[in-house]
Amino acid sequence: MSEEIQRMIANQIEASLSGRNKYIILAHPSMDHIKKNLMELDPLSYTEVKVDWREFESGMPNIFIEEVHKLLPAHVLLLLNMRRKEILLDQLSLLYAIPRYGCRSLTVLLPFFPTGTMERVDREGEVATASTLSRMISAVPMTPGGPARFLIFDIHALQIRFYFQDSILPVLLSAMPLLLNLLKTRFSSEEVAVAFPDEGAKKRFGGFFEKEGYPVLFCSKVREGDKRVVRVAEGDPKGKHVFIVDDLCNTGLDEETYAALQRESARFGDLLMLDCQEGYGEGLLVKKVLAALKTFVHESAIQRQIPKLFMKVDDDSFVAWSLLCPKIASVHAPFGFLYMGMPDMVNRTDWWFNNTESPNYDPWENWPYNFYPFHMAGGPGYLLGMDLAAAIYGSFMEPPISWNEDKAIGIGVFRAKKRGLPVRHVYLHMDDGETDTLPFSGNWSTYPFYSQHQLSAKSISCLFELEMKLDVAGIALKTCWLSAPCLDERNDVGGGTVLACRSELEKRGANKVSVFVTHGVFPQGSWQKFEGAGFDKIFITDSIPETCQIFEERKSAQIFEVIKLAPALHTYLQGQVNSDARQAWRK
């Protein structure tokens, strides 16, 4: 008898004799936070089986389940995240495979149903992708213990439960008990009311709070003249701490804005700009640019609208967008490994870099060679393609590295080229401010630079006004500027209903206004619009991994607090395998 068969038999005997029913957890890497929370809650009830999420060179999934014998005959809990189509096939492949390994039962946590807002066809030609995903999920094979259970928290449209076929059991859970627990434990001393942004949300969730004695309000959009405004339709918020409650806050781009950005991207090629203050000593500016590259690379992977280029420029430079954007458009694609700017070649032995009193002092051990590698000057600005930016940030900025940011990026590019990456240089006519010529004062049509460094604030303002004087240049400037948003000043789109509700509740005398949403989707850095909007707290659950990562990396986002789904999930799961827990869960 082979060793593998012996392990499988021993595992079955152990499972049948065990007085405690365990779950075997398998999770997509993006769901590790929920897996970890469950195992910390009750280590005796959950055992992890690891999955190796590999790919073939073609990019297709090559998945391997380690210790697969543990699945027979276990209760299996599978944690999935289907919000991004790039990882959908990998997870469906694993989902379909697990029942064939003989698990006793299969429970799948899909906390956020990503196509829930596209559940119907309002006009011919639309495709209801909620139905599509439901069909794909319903194809999972049966287990020996019956159909797989799919746990979904606060699905956006309740009718989607009928899109699933009879081969699976959709279980619709709610995060509202988590909010009730929050109100009882942390806000028991305050006079609390609950407000819903529309009557539908009140009908769906209001019962949770009415039976606990909390006043319930709801808002409604009404037409006043040619505008639709939000008004409190029922209830009185005066003197209360009001919690705005909903299942989903999706602050992505509206379709009109998205279409406009797509047109601009096709014409110019979008870029993200980092505007830096000079004088960062001891490599601090290098760290700032690396942090910006990290944000650029990370958010480009999860955003709906992806910039193609990253630009760093000093804050005392004037960028002629109406000239630079058409120049970018004239460069042949692909942009991935592009390195654009004004060439610079500097002698490493210059006083400027070796004297401790110099603002550009760079200890010799940072780069112990006579010359810095060829690089683009940092003052007037340089541009990096997304693939090159990702490579530099991920692999080529290890010590030794210069304290001077443009030299450090040049070292990263130099290392990338040595590794064989297809770096492509494009030289731009810029001014680094080292000439003795007077500030430009001619006609805009003869302005010679794409960017000009070391200018006074007055000179920058004058050049901007000069560029705006011509109608054609003015139109181009506005369009280009939208295509080149500053890294910390993204386009402000979405989230209007929640903000309008807060404003109306405040006008009606609410003492404080907070928010609780089960699913928070914040692409384009759109969470920032809520920070200074007057909310006391904004609570979101950890249902969406990308959102959790945003707030884990930005500890400064003080008004946001992530609530863990694991306690509610644990209570439900134990209710399925333990009769005492089942009675407690029903109560």
XYZ file of C-alpha atoms in Angstrom:
587
model
C 0.000 0.000 0.000
C 1.467 3.349 -1.023
C 2.318 5.993 1.563
C -0.174 8.444 0.017
C -3.083 5.970 0.315
C -2.100 5.247 3.932
C -2.239 8.975 4.720
C -5.687 9.270 3.108
C -7.067 6.343 5.144
C -5.549 7.688 8.361
C -7.045 11.097 7.630
C -10.532 9.563 7.150
C -10.273 7.616 10.432
C -9.098 10.731 12.291
C -11.977 12.783 10.869
C -14.595 10.162 11.780
C -13.297 9.792 15.371
C -12.741 13.505 16.006
C -15.076 15.047 18.557
C -14.564 18.450 17.017
C -15.600 19.264 13.477
C -12.860 21.142 11.651
C -12.811 23.109 8.451
C -9.986 22.768 5.981
C -9.317 26.277 4.608
C -8.075 27.003 1.106
C -7.779 30.653 0.092
C -6.795 32.842 -2.794
C -3.760 34.925 -1.682
C -5.849 38.112 -1.670
C -8.125 36.520 0.975
C -5.343 35.629 3.405
C -6.524 38.322 5.832
C -9.871 36.553 6.416
C -8.154 33.144 6.626
C -5.759 34.497 9.255
C -8.590 36.105 11.261
C -10.584 32.839 11.335
C -7.600 30.789 12.472
C -6.830 33.304 15.223
C -10.459 33.209 16.409
C -10.493 29.422 16.876
C -7.267 27.583 15.985
C -8.823 24.189 16.779
C -11.613 24.605 14.229
C -9.577 25.541 11.158
C -6.645 23.891 9.406
C -4.973 25.414 6.363
C -4.143 23.553 3.173
C -1.882 25.636 0.966
C -2.390 26.203 -2.744
C 0.461 26.971 -5.120
C -0.917 29.600 -7.531
C 1.507 29.245 -10.411
C 1.260 30.130 -14.094
C 2.609 28.599 -17.267
C 4.743 30.800 -19.505
C 1.616 31.416 -21.584
C -0.031 33.032 -18.550
C -2.604 30.266 -18.054
C -3.159 28.838 -14.535
C -0.899 26.073 -13.224
C -2.418 25.371 -9.799
C -1.332 22.738 -7.290
C -3.065 21.802 -3.999
C -0.522 20.761 -1.377
C -1.518 17.933 1.037
C -4.591 17.247 -1.075
C -5.268 14.038 0.912
C -6.498 16.230 3.792
C -9.575 17.176 1.754
C -10.951 13.618 2.117
C -13.412 13.508 3.917
C -13.244 17.024 5.369
C -15.504 20.056 5.522
C -13.759 22.446 3.123
C -13.965 26.243 3.317
C -12.804 28.039 0.172
C -12.172 31.811 0.323
C -12.461 33.516 -3.071
C -12.138 37.049 -4.446
C -13.672 37.445 -7.904
C -13.601 41.238 -8.102
C -10.868 41.257 -10.748
C -11.309 39.386 -13.985
C -7.541 38.766 -14.217
C -7.746 36.189 -11.393
C -11.176 34.743 -12.202
C -10.036 31.716 -14.233
C -7.503 30.668 -11.581
C -10.153 30.566 -8.865
C -12.819 28.868 -10.982
C -10.291 26.152 -11.848
C -9.686 25.439 -8.153
C -13.393 25.672 -7.328
C -14.324 23.020 -9.897
C -11.486 20.700 -8.807
C -12.077 20.530 -5.037
C -15.308 18.406 -5.021
C -13.558 15.762 -7.136
C -11.125 15.137 -4.278
C -13.942 13.760 -2.101
C -14.506 16.505 0.480
C -17.454 15.888 2.805
C -18.871 19.359 2.142
C -17.802 22.543 0.362
C -18.531 26.031 1.665
C -17.374 28.952 -0.480
C -17.023 32.481 0.872
C -17.502 35.079 -1.846
C -17.987 38.122 0.414
C -18.523 40.581 -2.444
C -20.466 39.577 -5.563
C -18.675 41.848 -8.063
C -21.240 41.966 -10.873
C -24.156 42.658 -8.521
C -24.814 46.118 -9.981
C -25.320 44.714 -13.495
C -28.260 42.425 -12.744
C -30.787 43.536 -15.358
C -31.149 44.742 -18.924
C -32.750 48.183 -19.198
C -32.268 48.526 -22.946
C -31.557 46.101 -25.737
C -27.881 45.413 -26.227
C -26.876 45.441 -22.549
C -25.395 42.288 -21.021
C -26.398 41.296 -17.469
C -23.031 40.046 -16.219
C -24.545 39.092 -12.841
C -26.322 36.272 -14.655
C -23.077 35.289 -16.418
C -21.097 34.927 -13.185
C -23.998 33.076 -11.541
C -23.956 30.477 -14.328
C -20.200 30.011 -14.001
C -20.451 29.524 -10.238
C -23.397 27.133 -10.573
C -21.256 24.726 -12.620
C -19.332 23.530 -9.532
C -19.708 19.715 -9.104
C -21.704 18.243 -6.210
C -19.906 16.973 -3.111
C -20.749 13.683 -1.340
C -22.505 15.775 1.307
C -24.654 17.660 -1.189
C -24.447 20.929 -3.127
C -21.824 23.551 -2.322
C -22.871 26.520 -0.201
C -21.921 30.011 -1.403
C -21.825 32.656 1.332
C -22.297 36.216 0.079
C -22.521 39.273 2.329
C -25.125 41.933 1.471
C -25.491 41.187 -2.224
C -26.445 44.392 -4.032
C -29.619 43.077 -5.720
C -31.564 40.400 -3.828
C -33.068 38.929 -6.996
C -29.634 37.627 -7.995
C -30.192 34.677 -5.634
C -32.610 33.306 -8.227
C -29.968 33.467 -10.980
C -28.105 30.522 -9.419
C -29.055 27.017 -10.493
C -30.258 24.290 -8.110
C -26.830 22.626 -8.116
C -25.587 25.083 -5.445
C -27.056 26.764 -2.360
C -26.599 30.557 -2.214
C -26.587 31.779 1.393
C -27.125 35.521 1.708
C -25.566 36.845 4.907
C -25.543 40.405 6.226
C -22.952 42.549 7.966
C -25.644 44.538 9.791
C -25.252 42.456 13.006
C -21.638 43.679 13.066
C -22.891 47.271 13.040
C -25.412 46.489 15.793
C -22.612 45.071 17.918
C -20.572 48.204 17.190
C -23.416 50.486 18.287
C -23.967 48.539 21.514
C -20.307 48.347 22.519
C -18.809 51.659 21.389
C -21.697 54.098 21.010
C -24.025 53.006 23.822
C -23.657 56.358 25.597
C -24.754 58.371 22.535
C -28.186 59.012 21.071
C -27.878 57.072 17.813
C -30.096 57.014 14.721
C -29.689 55.049 11.493
C -30.246 56.663 8.080
C -30.531 54.985 4.681
C -29.730 56.729 1.383
C -32.980 55.514 -0.222
C -36.240 53.783 0.661
C -35.095 50.464 -0.813
C -32.177 50.249 1.611
C -34.510 51.105 4.490
C -36.931 48.303 3.562
C -34.056 45.838 3.282
C -32.003 46.669 6.378
C -34.298 48.781 8.562
C -35.702 45.788 10.451
C -32.310 45.006 11.996
C -32.359 48.339 13.821
C -36.070 48.931 14.440
C -36.385 45.801 16.579
C -33.441 47.052 18.679
C -35.161 50.393 19.239
C -32.967 52.653 17.078
C -34.714 55.530 15.241
C -34.655 54.893 11.485
C -34.516 57.626 8.813
C -34.218 57.519 5.079
C -33.232 60.069 2.474
C -34.615 60.516 -0.998
C -33.662 62.369 -4.166
C -36.244 64.979 -5.167
C -36.357 67.364 -8.088
C -36.019 71.080 -7.321
C -36.147 73.063 -10.547
C -33.695 71.465 -12.952
C -31.709 69.727 -10.198
C -32.131 66.511 -8.206
C -31.194 67.013 -4.555
C -31.120 64.761 -1.491
C -33.634 65.442 1.288
C -34.554 63.625 4.524
C -37.865 61.977 3.621
C -38.641 60.372 6.981
C -37.349 60.789 10.543
C -35.668 63.520 12.577
C -31.859 63.564 12.929
C -31.726 66.560 15.286
C -29.233 66.113 18.132
C -28.361 62.535 17.174
C -25.265 60.701 16.009
C -26.574 59.456 12.660
C -25.089 56.428 10.879
C -25.624 56.355 7.114
C -25.949 52.658 6.234
C -25.778 50.908 2.857
C -24.489 47.716 1.277
C -22.150 49.322 -1.269
C -20.139 52.507 -1.702
C -18.639 52.433 -5.186
C -16.779 55.658 -5.969
C -15.367 54.614 -9.313
C -15.612 56.693 -12.454
C -19.058 57.421 -13.833
C -19.521 56.275 -17.421
C -19.398 59.788 -18.930
C -16.107 60.645 -17.207
C -14.656 57.229 -17.982
C -15.510 57.629 -21.683
C -13.893 61.094 -21.727
C -10.711 59.774 -20.120
C -10.624 56.883 -22.583
C -10.750 59.364 -25.483
C -7.979 61.462 -23.943
C -5.903 58.380 -23.228
C -6.193 57.302 -26.862
C -5.050 60.771 -27.979
C -2.315 61.612 -25.493
C -1.489 58.610 -23.329
C -2.319 59.221 -19.672
C 0.371 59.938 -17.129
C 0.588 60.403 -13.379
C 2.686 63.322 -12.076
C 4.626 63.671 -8.818
C 5.447 67.317 -7.996
C 8.450 67.342 -5.610
C 9.958 69.963 -3.336
C 13.737 70.290 -3.627
C 16.261 70.019 -0.811
C 15.529 66.586 0.603
C 18.804 65.515 2.210
C 20.168 62.047 2.975
C 18.087 60.293 0.329
C 14.656 61.400 1.573
C 13.605 62.509 -1.918
C 14.632 59.087 -3.251
C 12.345 57.488 -0.658
C 9.489 59.803 -1.632
C 9.824 58.953 -5.329
C 10.019 55.229 -4.518
C 6.855 55.518 -2.410
C 5.160 57.260 -5.337
C 6.319 54.507 -7.713
C 4.910 51.913 -5.327
C 1.540 53.684 -5.326
C 1.649 54.092 -9.112
C 2.451 50.415 -9.740
C 0.037 49.073 -7.105
C -2.945 51.245 -8.026
C -2.346 50.788 -11.749
C -2.956 47.096 -11.132
C -6.367 47.654 -9.521
C -7.715 50.806 -11.163
C -10.206 50.850 -13.966
C -8.311 53.684 -15.670
C -4.602 52.900 -15.888
C -2.015 55.658 -16.566
C 0.682 54.665 -19.025
C 3.456 56.951 -17.764
C 4.852 58.280 -14.482
C 6.407 61.765 -14.388
C 8.489 63.275 -11.593
C 9.149 67.037 -11.739
C 10.448 69.659 -9.275
C 7.978 72.172 -7.887
C 9.942 75.142 -9.282
C 9.501 73.947 -12.863
C 6.976 75.013 -15.483
C 5.628 72.096 -17.559
C 4.196 73.165 -20.923
C 1.406 70.589 -21.056
C -0.026 71.845 -24.343
C 3.350 70.999 -25.936
C 4.338 67.936 -23.911
C 1.106 65.941 -24.345
C 1.165 66.086 -28.174
C 4.863 65.143 -28.008
C 3.964 62.070 -25.954
C 1.235 61.254 -28.476
C 3.810 61.330 -31.282
C 5.979 58.683 -29.611
C 5.335 55.232 -30.999
C 3.859 52.644 -28.627
C 4.490 50.627 -26.570
C 5.220 52.951 -23.659
C 6.080 50.174 -21.160
C 9.883 50.642 -20.969
C 10.044 54.294 -22.037
C 12.525 56.666 -20.323
C 11.942 60.295 -21.416
C 13.602 63.541 -20.393
C 16.641 65.795 -20.717
C 19.917 63.783 -20.813
C 22.438 64.387 -18.039
C 25.913 62.925 -17.516
C 27.637 63.914 -14.279
C 31.172 63.403 -12.981
C 30.881 61.559 -9.650
C 34.028 63.283 -8.348
C 32.574 66.824 -8.546
C 32.664 68.935 -5.366
C 28.884 69.245 -5.591
C 28.462 65.575 -4.601
C 31.458 65.043 -2.302
C 31.362 68.008 0.079
C 29.308 67.453 3.235
C 28.140 71.095 3.110
C 26.550 70.639 -0.315
C 22.767 70.058 -0.464
C 23.527 67.306 -3.011
C 26.124 65.542 -0.847
C 26.286 61.851 -1.753
C 28.620 59.600 0.312
C 31.122 57.788 -1.897
C 29.956 54.361 -0.733
C 26.504 55.093 -2.210
C 28.006 54.923 -5.702
C 31.792 54.244 -5.620
C 32.506 54.986 -9.284
C 33.903 58.008 -11.158
C 30.700 58.685 -13.106
C 27.014 58.327 -12.435
C 25.202 56.283 -15.088
C 23.533 58.191 -17.908
C 20.211 59.570 -16.636
C 17.521 62.173 -17.235
C 17.707 65.400 -15.198
C 15.278 65.444 -12.286
C 14.568 69.195 -12.101
C 12.692 69.734 -15.374
C 11.250 66.241 -15.055
C 11.543 62.738 -16.475
C 8.942 60.163 -17.513
C 8.920 56.393 -16.941
C 6.743 53.795 -18.640
C 4.671 51.626 -16.300
C 6.675 48.420 -16.922
C 9.988 50.194 -16.363
C 8.648 51.872 -13.202
C 7.511 48.487 -11.855
C 10.882 46.904 -12.640
C 12.866 49.743 -11.027
C 10.735 49.762 -7.887
C 10.604 45.986 -7.577
C 14.136 44.873 -8.460
C 16.713 47.578 -9.142
C 16.808 50.058 -6.239
C 18.789 48.026 -3.713
C 21.938 49.587 -2.148
C 24.348 50.930 -3.166
C 22.097 53.703 -4.429
C 22.599 57.467 -4.718
C 20.995 59.956 -2.327
C 20.220 62.122 -5.386
C 16.864 61.055 -6.781
C 17.472 61.501 -10.524
C 20.837 59.718 -10.217
C 19.173 56.917 -8.224
C 16.532 56.430 -10.933
C 19.328 56.483 -13.517
C 21.105 53.716 -11.589
C 17.865 51.714 -11.583
C 17.479 52.166 -15.351
C 21.155 51.239 -15.852
C 20.650 47.994 -13.907
C 17.451 47.229 -15.832
C 19.311 47.603 -19.137
C 22.138 45.353 -17.916
C 19.501 42.740 -17.050
C 18.343 42.867 -20.668
C 15.112 44.857 -20.319
C 14.188 46.769 -23.521
C 14.624 50.321 -22.174
C 13.825 52.956 -24.819
C 15.167 56.540 -24.507
C 13.323 59.590 -25.829
C 15.075 62.947 -25.417
C 13.029 66.073 -24.677
C 14.165 69.676 -25.146
C 14.011 71.003 -21.578
C 15.859 73.677 -19.600
C 17.467 72.736 -16.283
C 17.855 76.398 -15.276
C 21.637 76.486 -15.522
C 21.790 79.029 -18.370
C 22.000 82.804 -17.878
C 19.177 83.588 -20.305
C 16.296 85.768 -19.130
C 12.849 84.208 -18.539
C 10.926 83.682 -21.770
C 8.907 86.741 -22.861
C 8.005 86.125 -26.506
C 4.981 84.746 -28.330
C 3.792 81.374 -27.075
C 4.212 79.833 -30.527
C 8.001 80.256 -30.145
C 8.302 78.865 -26.600
C 11.182 76.355 -26.939
C 10.885 74.000 -23.939
C 8.672 71.132 -22.821
C 9.668 71.992 -19.248
C 11.742 74.750 -17.643
C 13.427 74.369 -14.241
C 14.507 76.814 -11.504
C 11.854 79.467 -12.096
C 10.265 81.798 -9.585
C 6.598 81.416 -8.745
C 5.930 84.658 -10.660
C 7.689 83.351 -13.780
C 5.706 80.098 -13.656
C 2.459 82.061 -13.295
C 3.350 84.334 -16.233
C 4.185 81.378 -18.466
C 0.935 79.681 -17.510
C -1.060 82.808 -18.419
C 0.834 83.112 -21.693
C 0.032 79.505 -22.560
C -3.655 80.067 -21.792
C -3.980 83.170 -24.008
C -4.318 81.209 -27.223
C -7.672 79.403 -27.461
C -6.143 76.375 -29.105
C -3.434 76.135 -26.466
C -5.982 76.682 -23.707
C -8.165 73.810 -24.886
C -5.150 71.550 -25.240
C -3.904 72.547 -21.797
C -7.188 71.675 -20.062
C -7.356 68.316 -21.808
C -3.726 67.466 -21.111
C -3.957 68.466 -17.466
C -6.864 66.043 -16.948
C -4.750 63.357 -18.592
C -1.865 64.121 -16.214
C -3.346 64.244 -12.704
C -1.045 64.878 -9.760
C -0.423 61.748 -7.718
C -2.029 63.290 -4.633
C -4.798 65.266 -6.348
C -6.790 62.692 -8.341
C -9.960 63.460 -10.283
C -12.864 63.760 -7.841
C -15.619 61.439 -9.058
C -18.316 59.296 -7.407
C -19.537 59.049 -3.804
C -21.980 61.927 -4.260
C -25.035 60.346 -2.618
C -23.311 59.650 0.709
C -21.790 63.142 0.753
C -25.154 64.724 -0.083
C -26.846 62.725 2.698
C -24.268 63.936 5.208
C -24.794 67.551 4.174
C -28.593 67.256 4.462
C -28.433 65.503 7.854
C -26.122 68.222 9.174
C -28.536 70.918 7.971
C -31.349 69.126 9.810
C -29.434 69.279 13.103
C -27.532 65.984 13.316
C -24.910 66.134 16.050
C -22.471 63.803 14.227
C -22.621 61.776 11.020
C -20.841 58.462 10.460
C -21.045 55.855 7.701
C -21.239 52.059 7.648
C -21.009 50.236 4.314
C -20.444 46.523 3.839
C -18.451 46.891 0.623
C -16.236 49.921 -0.030
C -14.790 50.242 -3.536
C -12.325 53.148 -3.836
C -10.410 53.184 -7.140
C -8.540 56.284 -8.352
C -7.675 57.248 -4.739
C -11.316 58.367 -4.412
C -11.415 57.542 -0.677
C -9.581 60.833 -0.088
C -12.677 62.915 -0.853
C -14.325 61.600 2.341
C -11.446 62.558 4.658
C -12.208 66.259 4.916
C -15.956 65.991 4.336
C -17.011 66.218 7.998
C -17.711 62.558 8.839
C -17.025 61.361 12.375
C -16.110 57.802 11.297
C -16.460 55.655 8.176
C -16.729 51.925 8.820
C -16.228 49.386 6.034
C -15.814 45.623 6.216
C -12.792 43.710 4.939
C -14.819 42.145 2.102
C -12.662 43.738 -0.624
C -8.922 42.961 -0.324
C -7.795 45.905 -2.465
C -9.575 48.350 -0.151
C -8.034 46.717 2.931
C -4.591 47.093 1.400
C -5.183 50.781 0.687
C -5.927 51.553 4.339
C -3.219 49.251 5.662
C -0.643 51.240 3.689
C -2.173 54.612 4.595
C -2.317 54.725 8.365
C -3.059 58.455 8.121
C -6.609 57.766 6.905
C -7.879 58.197 10.459
C -11.626 58.414 9.864
C -11.715 55.026 8.110
C -11.979 51.845 10.160
C -12.088 48.323 8.741
C -14.467 45.877 10.471
C -13.605 42.167 10.279
C -16.152 39.763 8.782
C -14.485 36.767 10.446
C -16.537 36.776 13.707
C -19.865 36.699 11.834
C -18.519 34.092 9.429
C -17.182 31.898 12.254
C -20.535 31.924 14.046
C -22.334 30.806 10.882
C -19.785 28.098 10.015
C -19.863 26.522 13.464
C -23.652 26.534 13.275
C -23.438 24.234 10.258
C -21.305 21.541 11.926
C -22.196 21.886 15.615
C -25.760 21.592 16.938
C -25.164 23.833 19.992
C -23.601 26.525 17.827
C -26.480 26.192 15.376
C -29.014 27.000 18.095
C -26.947 29.999 19.229
C -26.667 31.276 15.658
C -30.450 31.015 15.134
C -31.083 33.005 18.317
